[in-house]
Amino acid sequence: MTIDNRQAVRVTGKIPFACSRVSTEKFEKVLADFNEGISLYNREELADVQVYIGAQSSLARLRDKDEDLAAFLQHIDGKLNLLLKKVDNEPSLVDTLVLQRVSIGANGLAFWSDKEFSKNDIVEIYLLLQPEHVFICCFGTVVECVACRGDQVKPDQRYRVSVNLKLIMDADREELVHYNFKQQSLALKQRRIQKEETE
């Protein structure tokens, strides 16, 4: 299978997600830093996310070896986070992530939003792939924003926004490909189990 075919695989589901418009100036500064070899993650606003994701990843690995210890440490981590929120009035980036319906591909994604975006808006995207707690930060350009129609439209899903990814780390693109194949495999397994149960 070629890289292009692997990147064409898409999966739709609910994941912790955030998207915001950024100015051309901010994007150009991040792009210039990236071209100089500076990671997208070496920015002050992402420091607390790296600490949170690192702790969650370690806890997930520990859970396989010692479930009781992992549960205890998860409890302690939760309490510490609550205490830190009381001390620090600023919401962290992790707090902005909302469980949202997203269609993920390695070259682009679509999400449903309560906010309208304009074509060619530059956006910064954060997403958290579960259950491994893989955090991805990337930038893209809005290709299309379509108003959803019908009686079943939810207030938080009034627009379907399609984004072409412009700036993403190669390792993160591979994580998206891996996540999509894993989700498709799980869906096929679930269908097979349901089919066997009905026979």
mmCIF file with all atom_site columns, C-alpha atoms in Angstrom:
data_model
loop_
_atom_site.group_PDB
_atom_site.id
_atom_site.type_symbol
_atom_site.label_atom_id
_atom_site.label_alt_id
_atom_site.label_comp_id
_atom_site.label_asym_id
_atom_site.label_entity_id
_atom_site.label_seq_id
_atom_site.pdbx_PDB_ins_code
_atom_site.Cartn_x
_atom_site.Cartn_y
_atom_site.Cartn_z
_atom_site.occupancy
_atom_site.B_iso_or_equiv
_atom_site.pdbx_formal_charge
_atom_site.auth_seq_id
_atom_site.auth_comp_id
_atom_site.auth_asym_id
_atom_site.auth_atom_id
_atom_site.pdbx_PDB_model_num
ATOM 1   C CA . MET A 1 1   ? 0.000   0.000   0.000  1.00 0.00 ? 1   MET A CA 1
ATOM 2   C CA . THR A 1 2   ? 1.471   3.379   -0.944 1.00 0.00 ? 2   THR A CA 1
ATOM 3   C CA . ILE A 1 3   ? 1.747   6.318   1.426  1.00 0.00 ? 3   ILE A CA 1
ATOM 4   C CA . ASP A 1 4   ? -0.947  8.197   -0.516 1.00 0.00 ? 4   ASP A CA 1
ATOM 5   C CA . ASN A 1 5   ? -3.415  5.331   -0.076 1.00 0.00 ? 5   ASN A CA 1
ATOM 6   C CA . ARG A 1 6   ? -2.634  5.075   3.628  1.00 0.00 ? 6   ARG A CA 1
ATOM 7   C CA . GLN A 1 7   ? -3.204  8.802   4.053  1.00 0.00 ? 7   GLN A CA 1
ATOM 8   C CA . ALA A 1 8   ? -6.567  8.609   2.258  1.00 0.00 ? 8   ALA A CA 1
ATOM 9   C CA . VAL A 1 9   ? -8.103  6.467   5.023  1.00 0.00 ? 9   VAL A CA 1
ATOM 10  C CA . ARG A 1 10  ? -10.608 8.456   7.103  1.00 0.00 ? 10  ARG A CA 1
ATOM 11  C CA . VAL A 1 11  ? -12.395 7.731   10.363 1.00 0.00 ? 11  VAL A CA 1
ATOM 12  C CA . THR A 1 12  ? -15.231 9.691   11.972 1.00 0.00 ? 12  THR A CA 1
ATOM 13  C CA . GLY A 1 13  ? -15.800 9.724   15.714 1.00 0.00 ? 13  GLY A CA 1
ATOM 14  C CA . LYS A 1 14  ? -15.857 11.849  18.857 1.00 0.00 ? 14  LYS A CA 1
ATOM 15  C CA . ILE A 1 15  ? -12.483 12.900  20.238 1.00 0.00 ? 15  ILE A CA 1
ATOM 16  C CA . PRO A 1 16  ? -11.180 15.692  22.504 1.00 0.00 ? 16  PRO A CA 1
ATOM 17  C CA . PHE A 1 17  ? -10.662 18.535  20.006 1.00 0.00 ? 17  PHE A CA 1
ATOM 18  C CA . ALA A 1 18  ? -10.147 22.294  19.747 1.00 0.00 ? 18  ALA A CA 1
ATOM 19  C CA . CYS A 1 19  ? -9.796  24.586  16.760 1.00 0.00 ? 19  CYS A CA 1
ATOM 20  C CA . SER A 1 20  ? -9.209  28.323  16.607 1.00 0.00 ? 20  SER A CA 1
ATOM 21  C CA . ARG A 1 21  ? -8.420  30.904  13.955 1.00 0.00 ? 21  ARG A CA 1
ATOM 22  C CA . VAL A 1 22  ? -4.892  32.280  13.905 1.00 0.00 ? 22  VAL A CA 1
ATOM 23  C CA . SER A 1 23  ? -3.503  35.308  12.186 1.00 0.00 ? 23  SER A CA 1
ATOM 24  C CA . THR A 1 24  ? -1.323  34.999  9.111  1.00 0.00 ? 24  THR A CA 1
ATOM 25  C CA . GLU A 1 25  ? 1.481   36.621  11.120 1.00 0.00 ? 25  GLU A CA 1
ATOM 26  C CA . LYS A 1 26  ? 1.332   33.980  13.874 1.00 0.00 ? 26  LYS A CA 1
ATOM 27  C CA . PHE A 1 27  ? 1.236   31.148  11.333 1.00 0.00 ? 27  PHE A CA 1
ATOM 28  C CA . GLU A 1 28  ? 4.195   32.600  9.412  1.00 0.00 ? 28  GLU A CA 1
ATOM 29  C CA . LYS A 1 29  ? 6.207   32.915  12.649 1.00 0.00 ? 29  LYS A CA 1
ATOM 30  C CA . VAL A 1 30  ? 5.476   29.293  13.633 1.00 0.00 ? 30  VAL A CA 1
ATOM 31  C CA . LEU A 1 31  ? 6.265   28.164  10.057 1.00 0.00 ? 31  LEU A CA 1
ATOM 32  C CA . ALA A 1 32  ? 9.564   30.092  10.044 1.00 0.00 ? 32  ALA A CA 1
ATOM 33  C CA . ASP A 1 33  ? 10.536  28.503  13.383 1.00 0.00 ? 33  ASP A CA 1
ATOM 34  C CA . PHE A 1 34  ? 9.533   25.082  12.047 1.00 0.00 ? 34  PHE A CA 1
ATOM 35  C CA . ASN A 1 35  ? 11.672  25.591  8.926  1.00 0.00 ? 35  ASN A CA 1
ATOM 36  C CA . GLU A 1 36  ? 14.580  26.430  11.268 1.00 0.00 ? 36  GLU A CA 1
ATOM 37  C CA . GLY A 1 37  ? 14.138  23.043  12.960 1.00 0.00 ? 37  GLY A CA 1
ATOM 38  C CA . ILE A 1 38  ? 12.045  24.159  15.944 1.00 0.00 ? 38  ILE A CA 1
ATOM 39  C CA . SER A 1 39  ? 9.266   21.725  16.820 1.00 0.00 ? 39  SER A CA 1
ATOM 40  C CA . LEU A 1 40  ? 5.630   22.847  16.779 1.00 0.00 ? 40  LEU A CA 1
ATOM 41  C CA . TYR A 1 41  ? 5.543   21.768  20.428 1.00 0.00 ? 41  TYR A CA 1
ATOM 42  C CA . ASN A 1 42  ? 8.351   24.057  21.601 1.00 0.00 ? 42  ASN A CA 1
ATOM 43  C CA . ARG A 1 43  ? 5.970   26.897  22.379 1.00 0.00 ? 43  ARG A CA 1
ATOM 44  C CA . GLU A 1 44  ? 5.087   28.293  25.786 1.00 0.00 ? 44  GLU A CA 1
ATOM 45  C CA . GLU A 1 45  ? 1.338   27.776  25.338 1.00 0.00 ? 45  GLU A CA 1
ATOM 46  C CA . LEU A 1 46  ? 1.861   24.008  24.931 1.00 0.00 ? 46  LEU A CA 1
ATOM 47  C CA . ALA A 1 47  ? 3.970   23.420  28.060 1.00 0.00 ? 47  ALA A CA 1
ATOM 48  C CA . ASP A 1 48  ? 1.113   22.316  30.337 1.00 0.00 ? 48  ASP A CA 1
ATOM 49  C CA . VAL A 1 49  ? -0.281  20.007  27.656 1.00 0.00 ? 49  VAL A CA 1
ATOM 50  C CA . GLN A 1 50  ? 3.025   18.166  27.351 1.00 0.00 ? 50  GLN A CA 1
ATOM 51  C CA . VAL A 1 51  ? 3.098   17.599  31.121 1.00 0.00 ? 51  VAL A CA 1
ATOM 52  C CA . TYR A 1 52  ? -0.522  16.348  31.161 1.00 0.00 ? 52  TYR A CA 1
ATOM 53  C CA . ILE A 1 53  ? -0.116  14.077  28.128 1.00 0.00 ? 53  ILE A CA 1
ATOM 54  C CA . GLY A 1 54  ? 3.173   12.699  29.432 1.00 0.00 ? 54  GLY A CA 1
ATOM 55  C CA . ALA A 1 55  ? 1.550   11.800  32.756 1.00 0.00 ? 55  ALA A CA 1
ATOM 56  C CA . GLN A 1 56  ? -1.468  10.177  31.069 1.00 0.00 ? 56  GLN A CA 1
ATOM 57  C CA . SER A 1 57  ? 0.726   8.165   28.684 1.00 0.00 ? 57  SER A CA 1
ATOM 58  C CA . SER A 1 58  ? 2.858   6.911   31.567 1.00 0.00 ? 58  SER A CA 1
ATOM 59  C CA . LEU A 1 59  ? -0.244  5.961   33.539 1.00 0.00 ? 59  LEU A CA 1
ATOM 60  C CA . ALA A 1 60  ? -1.642  4.066   30.545 1.00 0.00 ? 60  ALA A CA 1
ATOM 61  C CA . ARG A 1 61  ? 1.589   2.037   30.243 1.00 0.00 ? 61  ARG A CA 1
ATOM 62  C CA . LEU A 1 62  ? 1.697   1.431   34.005 1.00 0.00 ? 62  LEU A CA 1
ATOM 63  C CA . ARG A 1 63  ? -1.925  0.219   33.971 1.00 0.00 ? 63  ARG A CA 1
ATOM 64  C CA . ASP A 1 64  ? -0.828  -2.827  31.938 1.00 0.00 ? 64  ASP A CA 1
ATOM 65  C CA . LYS A 1 65  ? 1.679   -3.807  34.650 1.00 0.00 ? 65  LYS A CA 1
ATOM 66  C CA . ASP A 1 66  ? 0.007   -2.729  37.906 1.00 0.00 ? 66  ASP A CA 1
ATOM 67  C CA . GLU A 1 67  ? -3.625  -1.660  37.641 1.00 0.00 ? 67  GLU A CA 1
ATOM 68  C CA . ASP A 1 68  ? -4.009  -0.770  41.340 1.00 0.00 ? 68  ASP A CA 1
ATOM 69  C CA . LEU A 1 69  ? -0.938  1.474   41.397 1.00 0.00 ? 69  LEU A CA 1
ATOM 70  C CA . ALA A 1 70  ? -2.033  3.157   38.148 1.00 0.00 ? 70  ALA A CA 1
ATOM 71  C CA . ALA A 1 71  ? -5.530  3.803   39.569 1.00 0.00 ? 71  ALA A CA 1
ATOM 72  C CA . PHE A 1 72  ? -4.029  5.294   42.745 1.00 0.00 ? 72  PHE A CA 1
ATOM 73  C CA . LEU A 1 73  ? -1.655  7.551   40.800 1.00 0.00 ? 73  LEU A CA 1
ATOM 74  C CA . GLN A 1 74  ? -4.499  8.592   38.459 1.00 0.00 ? 74  GLN A CA 1
ATOM 75  C CA . HIS A 1 75  ? -6.480  9.628   41.550 1.00 0.00 ? 75  HIS A CA 1
ATOM 76  C CA . ILE A 1 76  ? -3.523  11.629  42.927 1.00 0.00 ? 76  ILE A CA 1
ATOM 77  C CA . ASP A 1 77  ? -2.978  13.252  39.502 1.00 0.00 ? 77  ASP A CA 1
ATOM 78  C CA . GLY A 1 78  ? -6.651  14.258  39.382 1.00 0.00 ? 78  GLY A CA 1
ATOM 79  C CA . LYS A 1 79  ? -6.475  15.817  42.858 1.00 0.00 ? 79  LYS A CA 1
ATOM 80  C CA . LEU A 1 80  ? -3.293  17.739  41.976 1.00 0.00 ? 80  LEU A CA 1
ATOM 81  C CA . ASN A 1 81  ? -4.918  19.066  38.800 1.00 0.00 ? 81  ASN A CA 1
ATOM 82  C CA . LEU A 1 82  ? -7.947  20.260  40.792 1.00 0.00 ? 82  LEU A CA 1
ATOM 83  C CA . LEU A 1 83  ? -5.673  22.052  43.274 1.00 0.00 ? 83  LEU A CA 1
ATOM 84  C CA . LEU A 1 84  ? -3.684  23.679  40.475 1.00 0.00 ? 84  LEU A CA 1
ATOM 85  C CA . LYS A 1 85  ? -6.900  24.941  38.859 1.00 0.00 ? 85  LYS A CA 1
ATOM 86  C CA . LYS A 1 86  ? -7.892  26.622  42.134 1.00 0.00 ? 86  LYS A CA 1
ATOM 87  C CA . VAL A 1 87  ? -4.502  28.365  42.335 1.00 0.00 ? 87  VAL A CA 1
ATOM 88  C CA . ASP A 1 88  ? -4.218  29.291  38.652 1.00 0.00 ? 88  ASP A CA 1
ATOM 89  C CA . ASN A 1 89  ? -7.210  31.231  37.314 1.00 0.00 ? 89  ASN A CA 1
ATOM 90  C CA . GLU A 1 90  ? -6.086  30.821  33.700 1.00 0.00 ? 90  GLU A CA 1
ATOM 91  C CA . PRO A 1 91  ? -7.694  27.857  31.924 1.00 0.00 ? 91  PRO A CA 1
ATOM 92  C CA . SER A 1 92  ? -5.137  25.450  30.522 1.00 0.00 ? 92  SER A CA 1
ATOM 93  C CA . LEU A 1 93  ? -5.085  24.328  26.920 1.00 0.00 ? 93  LEU A CA 1
ATOM 94  C CA . VAL A 1 94  ? -6.300  20.904  28.048 1.00 0.00 ? 94  VAL A CA 1
ATOM 95  C CA . ASP A 1 95  ? -9.443  22.611  29.398 1.00 0.00 ? 95  ASP A CA 1
ATOM 96  C CA . THR A 1 96  ? -10.272 23.932  25.918 1.00 0.00 ? 96  THR A CA 1
ATOM 97  C CA . LEU A 1 97  ? -10.454 20.424  24.422 1.00 0.00 ? 97  LEU A CA 1
ATOM 98  C CA . VAL A 1 98  ? -14.070 19.385  23.931 1.00 0.00 ? 98  VAL A CA 1
ATOM 99  C CA . LEU A 1 99  ? -15.391 15.973  22.952 1.00 0.00 ? 99  LEU A CA 1
ATOM 100 C CA . GLN A 1 100 ? -16.372 16.709  19.375 1.00 0.00 ? 100 GLN A CA 1
ATOM 101 C CA . ARG A 1 101 ? -17.322 14.817  16.218 1.00 0.00 ? 101 ARG A CA 1
ATOM 102 C CA . VAL A 1 102 ? -14.376 14.846  13.809 1.00 0.00 ? 102 VAL A CA 1
ATOM 103 C CA . SER A 1 103 ? -13.650 13.073  10.520 1.00 0.00 ? 103 SER A CA 1
ATOM 104 C CA . ILE A 1 104 ? -9.898  12.487  10.516 1.00 0.00 ? 104 ILE A CA 1
ATOM 105 C CA . GLY A 1 105 ? -7.579  11.931  7.575  1.00 0.00 ? 105 GLY A CA 1
ATOM 106 C CA . ALA A 1 106 ? -3.804  12.237  7.397  1.00 0.00 ? 106 ALA A CA 1
ATOM 107 C CA . ASN A 1 107 ? -4.003  15.203  5.003  1.00 0.00 ? 107 ASN A CA 1
ATOM 108 C CA . GLY A 1 108 ? -7.093  16.926  6.320  1.00 0.00 ? 108 GLY A CA 1
ATOM 109 C CA . LEU A 1 109 ? -10.086 16.695  8.570  1.00 0.00 ? 109 LEU A CA 1
ATOM 110 C CA . ALA A 1 110 ? -13.649 17.840  8.929  1.00 0.00 ? 110 ALA A CA 1
ATOM 111 C CA . PHE A 1 111 ? -15.407 18.787  12.133 1.00 0.00 ? 111 PHE A CA 1
ATOM 112 C CA . TRP A 1 112 ? -18.817 19.984  13.189 1.00 0.00 ? 112 TRP A CA 1
ATOM 113 C CA . SER A 1 113 ? -18.943 23.307  14.994 1.00 0.00 ? 113 SER A CA 1
ATOM 114 C CA . ASP A 1 114 ? -21.257 25.954  16.392 1.00 0.00 ? 114 ASP A CA 1
ATOM 115 C CA . LYS A 1 115 ? -18.970 28.615  14.867 1.00 0.00 ? 115 LYS A CA 1
ATOM 116 C CA . GLU A 1 116 ? -18.864 29.630  11.233 1.00 0.00 ? 116 GLU A CA 1
ATOM 117 C CA . PHE A 1 117 ? -15.468 29.775  9.525  1.00 0.00 ? 117 PHE A CA 1
ATOM 118 C CA . SER A 1 118 ? -14.529 31.475  6.263  1.00 0.00 ? 118 SER A CA 1
ATOM 119 C CA . LYS A 1 119 ? -12.784 29.822  3.352  1.00 0.00 ? 119 LYS A CA 1
ATOM 120 C CA . ASN A 1 120 ? -8.973  30.235  3.594  1.00 0.00 ? 120 ASN A CA 1
ATOM 121 C CA . ASP A 1 121 ? -9.057  30.932  7.358  1.00 0.00 ? 121 ASP A CA 1
ATOM 122 C CA . ILE A 1 122 ? -5.848  29.638  8.935  1.00 0.00 ? 122 ILE A CA 1
ATOM 123 C CA . VAL A 1 123 ? -6.644  27.508  11.981 1.00 0.00 ? 123 VAL A CA 1
ATOM 124 C CA . GLU A 1 124 ? -4.658  25.877  14.738 1.00 0.00 ? 124 GLU A CA 1
ATOM 125 C CA . ILE A 1 125 ? -5.967  22.451  15.667 1.00 0.00 ? 125 ILE A CA 1
ATOM 126 C CA . TYR A 1 126 ? -5.446  20.411  18.812 1.00 0.00 ? 126 TYR A CA 1
ATOM 127 C CA . LEU A 1 127 ? -6.684  16.857  19.095 1.00 0.00 ? 127 LEU A CA 1
ATOM 128 C CA . LEU A 1 128 ? -6.205  14.033  21.548 1.00 0.00 ? 128 LEU A CA 1
ATOM 129 C CA . LEU A 1 129 ? -6.277  10.475  20.213 1.00 0.00 ? 129 LEU A CA 1
ATOM 130 C CA . GLN A 1 130 ? -7.572  8.007   22.777 1.00 0.00 ? 130 GLN A CA 1
ATOM 131 C CA . PRO A 1 131 ? -6.851  5.687   24.504 1.00 0.00 ? 131 PRO A CA 1
ATOM 132 C CA . GLU A 1 132 ? -3.089  6.218   24.090 1.00 0.00 ? 132 GLU A CA 1
ATOM 133 C CA . HIS A 1 133 ? -3.328  9.967   24.896 1.00 0.00 ? 133 HIS A CA 1
ATOM 134 C CA . VAL A 1 134 ? -1.546  11.045  21.715 1.00 0.00 ? 134 VAL A CA 1
ATOM 135 C CA . PHE A 1 135 ? -1.741  14.843  21.541 1.00 0.00 ? 135 PHE A CA 1
ATOM 136 C CA . ILE A 1 136 ? -1.447  16.434  18.101 1.00 0.00 ? 136 ILE A CA 1
ATOM 137 C CA . CYS A 1 137 ? -1.042  20.100  17.275 1.00 0.00 ? 137 CYS A CA 1
ATOM 138 C CA . CYS A 1 138 ? -1.200  21.188  13.639 1.00 0.00 ? 138 CYS A CA 1
ATOM 139 C CA . PHE A 1 139 ? -2.221  24.058  11.384 1.00 0.00 ? 139 PHE A CA 1
ATOM 140 C CA . GLY A 1 140 ? -4.524  24.049  8.389  1.00 0.00 ? 140 GLY A CA 1
ATOM 141 C CA . THR A 1 141 ? -6.554  26.101  5.966  1.00 0.00 ? 141 THR A CA 1
ATOM 142 C CA . VAL A 1 142 ? -10.346 26.048  5.850  1.00 0.00 ? 142 VAL A CA 1
ATOM 143 C CA . VAL A 1 143 ? -11.434 24.642  2.500  1.00 0.00 ? 143 VAL A CA 1
ATOM 144 C CA . GLU A 1 144 ? -15.176 24.747  3.096  1.00 0.00 ? 144 GLU A CA 1
ATOM 145 C CA . CYS A 1 145 ? -17.711 25.666  5.771  1.00 0.00 ? 145 CYS A CA 1
ATOM 146 C CA . VAL A 1 146 ? -21.234 24.411  5.115  1.00 0.00 ? 146 VAL A CA 1
ATOM 147 C CA . ALA A 1 147 ? -24.322 25.137  7.217  1.00 0.00 ? 147 ALA A CA 1
ATOM 148 C CA . CYS A 1 148 ? -25.998 21.902  8.308  1.00 0.00 ? 148 CYS A CA 1
ATOM 149 C CA . ARG A 1 149 ? -29.715 21.645  7.493  1.00 0.00 ? 149 ARG A CA 1
ATOM 150 C CA . GLY A 1 150 ? -32.607 19.682  8.893  1.00 0.00 ? 150 GLY A CA 1
ATOM 151 C CA . ASP A 1 151 ? -34.590 19.190  12.068 1.00 0.00 ? 151 ASP A CA 1
ATOM 152 C CA . GLN A 1 152 ? -31.924 17.012  13.667 1.00 0.00 ? 152 GLN A CA 1
ATOM 153 C CA . VAL A 1 153 ? -29.169 19.674  13.629 1.00 0.00 ? 153 VAL A CA 1
ATOM 154 C CA . LYS A 1 154 ? -27.677 20.088  17.100 1.00 0.00 ? 154 LYS A CA 1
ATOM 155 C CA . PRO A 1 155 ? -26.762 23.586  18.349 1.00 0.00 ? 155 PRO A CA 1
ATOM 156 C CA . ASP A 1 156 ? -23.078 22.633  18.657 1.00 0.00 ? 156 ASP A CA 1
ATOM 157 C CA . GLN A 1 157 ? -23.010 21.117  15.143 1.00 0.00 ? 157 GLN A CA 1
ATOM 158 C CA . ARG A 1 158 ? -24.495 23.853  12.956 1.00 0.00 ? 158 ARG A CA 1
ATOM 159 C CA . TYR A 1 159 ? -21.541 23.937  10.532 1.00 0.00 ? 159 TYR A CA 1
ATOM 160 C CA . ARG A 1 160 ? -19.400 21.254  8.905  1.00 0.00 ? 160 ARG A CA 1
ATOM 161 C CA . VAL A 1 161 ? -15.901 22.678  8.484  1.00 0.00 ? 161 VAL A CA 1
ATOM 162 C CA . SER A 1 162 ? -13.363 21.027  6.161  1.00 0.00 ? 162 SER A CA 1
ATOM 163 C CA . VAL A 1 163 ? -9.675  21.753  6.719  1.00 0.00 ? 163 VAL A CA 1
ATOM 164 C CA . ASN A 1 164 ? -6.606  20.938  4.615  1.00 0.00 ? 164 ASN A CA 1
ATOM 165 C CA . LEU A 1 165 ? -3.574  20.390  6.869  1.00 0.00 ? 165 LEU A CA 1
ATOM 166 C CA . LYS A 1 166 ? -0.733  22.782  5.990  1.00 0.00 ? 166 LYS A CA 1
ATOM 167 C CA . LEU A 1 167 ? 1.707   22.263  8.836  1.00 0.00 ? 167 LEU A CA 1
ATOM 168 C CA . ILE A 1 168 ? 1.962   18.995  10.750 1.00 0.00 ? 168 ILE A CA 1
ATOM 169 C CA . MET A 1 169 ? 4.926   17.027  12.082 1.00 0.00 ? 169 MET A CA 1
ATOM 170 C CA . ASP A 1 170 ? 5.681   13.853  10.092 1.00 0.00 ? 170 ASP A CA 1
ATOM 171 C CA . ALA A 1 171 ? 5.424   11.765  13.268 1.00 0.00 ? 171 ALA A CA 1
ATOM 172 C CA . ASP A 1 172 ? 1.963   13.237  13.963 1.00 0.00 ? 172 ASP A CA 1
ATOM 173 C CA . ARG A 1 173 ? 0.786   12.422  10.430 1.00 0.00 ? 173 ARG A CA 1
ATOM 174 C CA . GLU A 1 174 ? 1.917   8.824   11.038 1.00 0.00 ? 174 GLU A CA 1
ATOM 175 C CA . GLU A 1 175 ? -0.021  8.833   14.335 1.00 0.00 ? 175 GLU A CA 1
ATOM 176 C CA . LEU A 1 176 ? -3.167  9.865   12.415 1.00 0.00 ? 176 LEU A CA 1
ATOM 177 C CA . VAL A 1 177 ? -2.656  7.059   9.884  1.00 0.00 ? 177 VAL A CA 1
ATOM 178 C CA . HIS A 1 178 ? -2.061  4.540   12.703 1.00 0.00 ? 178 HIS A CA 1
ATOM 179 C CA . TYR A 1 179 ? -5.133  5.771   14.627 1.00 0.00 ? 179 TYR A CA 1
ATOM 180 C CA . ASN A 1 180 ? -7.374  5.522   11.547 1.00 0.00 ? 180 ASN A CA 1
ATOM 181 C CA . PHE A 1 181 ? -6.308  1.955   10.758 1.00 0.00 ? 181 PHE A CA 1
ATOM 182 C CA . LYS A 1 182 ? -6.744  0.936   14.390 1.00 0.00 ? 182 LYS A CA 1
ATOM 183 C CA . GLN A 1 183 ? -10.251 2.453   14.541 1.00 0.00 ? 183 GLN A CA 1
ATOM 184 C CA . GLN A 1 184 ? -11.248 0.743   11.293 1.00 0.00 ? 184 GLN A CA 1
ATOM 185 C CA . SER A 1 185 ? -9.930  -2.571  12.587 1.00 0.00 ? 185 SER A CA 1
ATOM 186 C CA . LEU A 1 186 ? -11.929 -2.182  15.820 1.00 0.00 ? 186 LEU A CA 1
ATOM 187 C CA . ALA A 1 187 ? -15.092 -1.327  13.838 1.00 0.00 ? 187 ALA A CA 1
ATOM 188 C CA . LEU A 1 188 ? -14.670 -4.412  11.612 1.00 0.00 ? 188 LEU A CA 1
ATOM 189 C CA . LYS A 1 189 ? -14.120 -6.612  14.667 1.00 0.00 ? 189 LYS A CA 1
ATOM 190 C CA . GLN A 1 190 ? -17.259 -5.188  16.322 1.00 0.00 ? 190 GLN A CA 1
ATOM 191 C CA . ARG A 1 191 ? -19.329 -5.840  13.164 1.00 0.00 ? 191 ARG A CA 1
ATOM 192 C CA . ARG A 1 192 ? -18.038 -9.404  12.977 1.00 0.00 ? 192 ARG A CA 1
ATOM 193 C CA . ILE A 1 193 ? -18.980 -10.013 16.640 1.00 0.00 ? 193 ILE A CA 1
ATOM 194 C CA . GLN A 1 194 ? -22.475 -8.568  16.093 1.00 0.00 ? 194 GLN A CA 1
ATOM 195 C CA . LYS A 1 195 ? -22.950 -10.701 12.983 1.00 0.00 ? 195 LYS A CA 1
ATOM 196 C CA . GLU A 1 196 ? -21.912 -13.848 14.868 1.00 0.00 ? 196 GLU A CA 1
ATOM 197 C CA . GLU A 1 197 ? -24.329 -13.010 17.705 1.00 0.00 ? 197 GLU A CA 1
ATOM 198 C CA . THR A 1 198 ? -27.301 -12.649 15.314 1.00 0.00 ? 198 THR A CA 1
ATOM 199 C CA . GLU A 1 199 ? -26.613 -15.944 13.515 1.00 0.00 ? 199 GLU A CA 1
#
